[in-house]
Short mmCIF file of C-alpha atoms in Angstrom, two decimals:
data_model
loop_
_atom_site.label_atom_id
_atom_site.label_comp_id
_atom_site.label_asym_id
_atom_site.label_seq_id
_atom_site.Cartn_x
_atom_site.Cartn_y
_atom_site.Cartn_z
CA ASP T 48 0.00 0.00 0.00
CA SER T 49 2.75 2.48 0.88
CA VAL T 50 4.49 1.83 -2.46
CA ILE T 51 1.26 2.52 -4.37
CA ALA T 52 0.58 5.65 -2.28
CA ALA T 53 4.12 6.93 -2.87
CA ARG T 54 3.84 6.30 -6.62
CA TYR T 55 0.46 8.04 -6.70
CA GLU T 56 1.92 11.10 -4.94
CA GLU T 57 4.84 11.09 -7.38
CA LEU T 58 2.57 11.04 -10.45
CA ARG T 59 -0.29 13.15 -9.11
CA GLY T 60 1.23 16.49 -10.04
CA LYS T 61 2.81 15.36 -13.30
CA LEU T 62 0.04 15.63 -15.84
CA PRO T 63 1.53 16.94 -19.06
CA TYR T 64 0.40 20.45 -19.93
CA HIS T 65 -1.33 19.22 -23.09
CA THR T 66 -3.47 16.88 -20.99
CA VAL T 67 -4.45 19.73 -18.67
CA THR T 68 -5.21 21.89 -21.71
CA ARG T 69 -7.40 19.15 -23.21
CA ILE T 70 -9.28 18.78 -19.93
CA LEU T 71 -9.83 22.54 -19.64
CA THR T 72 -10.95 22.68 -23.28
CA GLU T 73 -13.55 19.98 -22.65
CA ILE T 74 -14.76 21.88 -19.60
CA VAL T 75 -15.04 25.06 -21.68
CA TYR T 76 -17.08 23.24 -24.33
CA SER T 77 -19.34 21.76 -21.65
CA LEU T 78 -19.99 25.31 -20.42
CA ASN T 79 -20.94 26.47 -23.95
CA GLY T 80 -17.66 28.30 -24.41
CA THR T 81 -15.20 28.02 -27.24
CA THR T 82 -11.42 27.97 -27.59
CA LEU T 83 -9.84 31.00 -29.25
CA ARG T 84 -6.68 29.10 -30.14
CA PRO T 85 -6.72 25.71 -31.88
CA SER T 86 -4.32 24.32 -29.27
CA GLY T 87 -6.40 25.67 -26.36
CA GLY T 88 -5.12 27.89 -23.62
CA ILE T 89 -7.25 30.92 -24.51
CA TYR T 90 -10.99 30.53 -24.16
CA TRP T 91 -14.20 32.54 -24.39
CA LEU T 92 -17.12 31.70 -22.11
CA PRO T 93 -20.51 33.28 -21.55
CA ALA T 94 -20.38 35.51 -18.47
CA GLU T 95 -22.85 33.34 -16.54
CA LYS T 96 -20.50 30.34 -16.86
CA LEU T 97 -17.34 32.02 -15.55
CA GLU T 98 -17.89 31.07 -11.92
CA ARG T 99 -18.06 27.36 -12.78
CA PHE T 100 -14.95 27.66 -14.96
CA GLU T 101 -13.10 29.41 -12.15
CA MET T 102 -13.98 26.48 -9.86
CA ALA T 103 -12.39 24.10 -12.38
CA CYS T 104 -9.34 26.37 -12.62
CA HIS T 105 -8.91 26.31 -8.84
CA ALA T 106 -9.10 22.50 -8.92
CA VAL T 107 -6.35 22.37 -11.56
CA GLU T 108 -4.15 24.66 -9.51
CA ALA T 109 -4.83 22.69 -6.31
CA ALA T 110 -3.93 19.41 -8.02
CA SER T 111 -0.52 20.75 -8.95
CA ARG T 112 1.80 19.40 -6.28
CA ASP T 113 4.36 22.20 -6.51
CA ARG T 114 1.76 24.86 -7.33
CA LYS T 115 3.36 25.55 -10.73
CA SER T 116 0.07 25.25 -12.59
CA LYS T 117 -1.61 28.62 -12.84
CA VAL T 118 -4.83 29.44 -14.62
CA PHE T 119 -5.83 33.05 -15.11
CA VAL T 120 -9.34 34.27 -15.85
CA LEU T 121 -9.39 37.66 -17.54
CA ARG T 122 -12.61 39.51 -18.15
CA THR T 123 -12.55 41.66 -21.27
CA LEU T 124 -14.87 44.08 -23.00
CA LEU T 125 -16.72 42.62 -25.93
CA ASP T 126 -15.72 44.89 -28.80
CA GLN T 127 -15.67 44.30 -32.58
CA SER T 128 -12.26 42.65 -32.42
CA SER T 129 -13.22 40.22 -29.66
CA LEU T 130 -16.52 39.47 -31.45
CA ALA T 131 -14.54 38.60 -34.58
CA ALA T 132 -12.27 36.33 -32.53
CA VAL T 133 -15.25 34.52 -30.99
CA ARG T 134 -16.91 34.13 -34.40
CA ASP T 135 -13.71 32.74 -35.94
CA ALA T 136 -13.31 30.30 -33.05
CA LEU T 137 -16.92 29.19 -33.33
CA THR T 138 -16.50 28.75 -37.11
CA ALA T 139 -13.51 26.47 -36.54
CA GLU T 140 -15.37 24.52 -33.85
CA ILE T 141 -18.47 23.96 -36.00
CA ALA T 142 -16.34 22.94 -39.01
CA ARG T 143 -14.40 20.45 -36.89
CA GLU T 144 -17.49 19.01 -35.20
CA ALA T 145 -19.51 18.82 -38.44
CA LYS T 146 -16.61 16.90 -40.00
CA THR T 147 -16.57 14.49 -37.05
CA ILE T 148 -20.33 13.92 -37.36
CA ASP T 149 -19.96 13.34 -41.11
CA GLU T 150 -17.10 10.88 -40.57
CA LYS T 151 -19.14 8.90 -38.04
CA LEU T 152 -21.96 8.56 -40.53
CA HIS T 153 -19.72 7.33 -43.33
CA ASP T 154 -17.96 4.82 -41.11
CA THR T 155 -19.62 1.46 -41.73
CA THR T 156 -18.75 0.39 -38.18
CA THR T 157 -20.72 3.24 -36.58
CA GLY T 158 -23.58 1.77 -34.60
CA HIS T 159 -27.01 3.11 -33.76
CA HIS T 160 -25.88 4.43 -30.36
CA ALA T 161 -23.02 6.43 -31.93
CA LYS T 162 -25.39 7.88 -34.51
CA ALA T 163 -27.82 8.91 -31.79
CA THR T 164 -24.95 10.50 -29.86
CA ALA T 165 -23.88 12.40 -32.98
CA LYS T 166 -27.43 13.63 -33.46
CA ARG T 167 -27.61 14.87 -29.85
CA HIS T 168 -24.23 16.56 -30.26
CA ALA T 169 -25.39 18.31 -33.44
CA GLN T 170 -28.51 19.52 -31.61
CA SER T 171 -26.37 20.82 -28.76
CA LEU T 172 -24.20 22.73 -31.24
CA ARG T 173 -27.31 24.15 -32.91
CA GLU T 174 -28.52 25.39 -29.51
CA LYS T 175 -25.09 26.89 -28.88
CA LEU T 176 -25.30 28.78 -32.17
CA THR T 177 -28.72 30.13 -31.22
CA ARG T 178 -27.39 31.34 -27.85
CA TYR T 179 -24.36 32.98 -29.43
CA GLU T 180 -26.55 34.72 -32.00
CA ALA T 181 -28.80 36.08 -29.25
CA ASP T 182 -26.10 36.91 -26.69
CA LEU T 183 -23.57 38.41 -29.08
CA GLY T 184 -25.85 39.84 -31.74
CA LEU T 185 -24.17 37.74 -34.44
CA THR T 186 -25.73 36.20 -37.52
CA LEU T 187 -24.37 32.69 -37.95
CA ALA T 188 -26.51 31.42 -40.83
CA ASP T 189 -23.49 29.97 -42.65
CA LEU T 190 -22.49 27.94 -39.59
CA ARG T 191 -26.07 26.81 -39.07
CA GLN T 192 -26.20 25.59 -42.70
CA GLN T 193 -22.95 23.67 -42.27
CA LEU T 194 -24.29 22.05 -39.12
CA ASP T 195 -27.67 21.36 -40.72
CA GLU T 196 -25.94 19.51 -43.57
CA ALA T 197 -24.14 17.27 -41.06
CA THR T 198 -27.35 16.80 -39.06
CA GLY T 199 -29.27 15.98 -42.23
CA ARG T 200 -26.81 13.19 -42.85
CA VAL T 201 -27.46 11.93 -39.32
CA ALA T 202 -31.20 11.89 -40.00
CA VAL T 203 -30.76 10.05 -43.32
CA ALA T 204 -28.45 7.48 -41.74
CA THR T 205 -30.90 6.93 -38.88
CA LEU T 206 -33.76 6.40 -41.33
CA ILE T 207 -31.72 3.94 -43.39
CA GLU T 208 -30.71 2.03 -40.28
CA SER T 209 -34.30 1.95 -39.01
CA ALA T 210 -35.56 0.71 -42.36
CA ALA T 211 -32.90 -2.02 -42.45
CA SER T 212 -33.77 -3.07 -38.91
CA LEU T 213 -37.48 -3.18 -39.74
CA SER T 214 -36.80 -5.17 -42.91
CA GLU T 215 -34.78 -7.73 -40.94
CA SER T 216 -37.52 -8.10 -38.35
CA LEU T 217 -40.11 -8.75 -41.07
CA GLN T 218 -38.08 -11.52 -42.72
CA PRO T 219 -39.59 -14.98 -42.25
CA ALA T 220 -37.65 -17.19 -39.84
#
């Protein structure tokens, strides 16, 4: 037990920075934020989500054994330049996620559960677009169209799978 505990303590504070960045990026996405740099590290979040993000940041800092991990939360004014940065980041996010959805649908090994998950994810992204349009006063019709195309593929794939399943169930034994 003491060997395991000692090894745990040794490794506890040694998460590579890219792993911490990936974790923070996933937290940002779960809070309806977006990353302003493809590699993470700079994020935009809706104001009402900042408190929850700060809680996650404190947890990251507390988990750092030697307290070297620091996460800073800076509040900025939303001007034309920052709006453009958020829009560009959201454009990259939607393009990446729509591509992932499309790839799942064209993969012959993708099962019904994965397709349903992709459909829910597309709906979540659509809701995010709606919130960003309302909160930031942006028009994101091009992004909505890109997402709708990916979602349309999800719907078609679901219909094809349902029809195949129904056809199999109607076959005589």
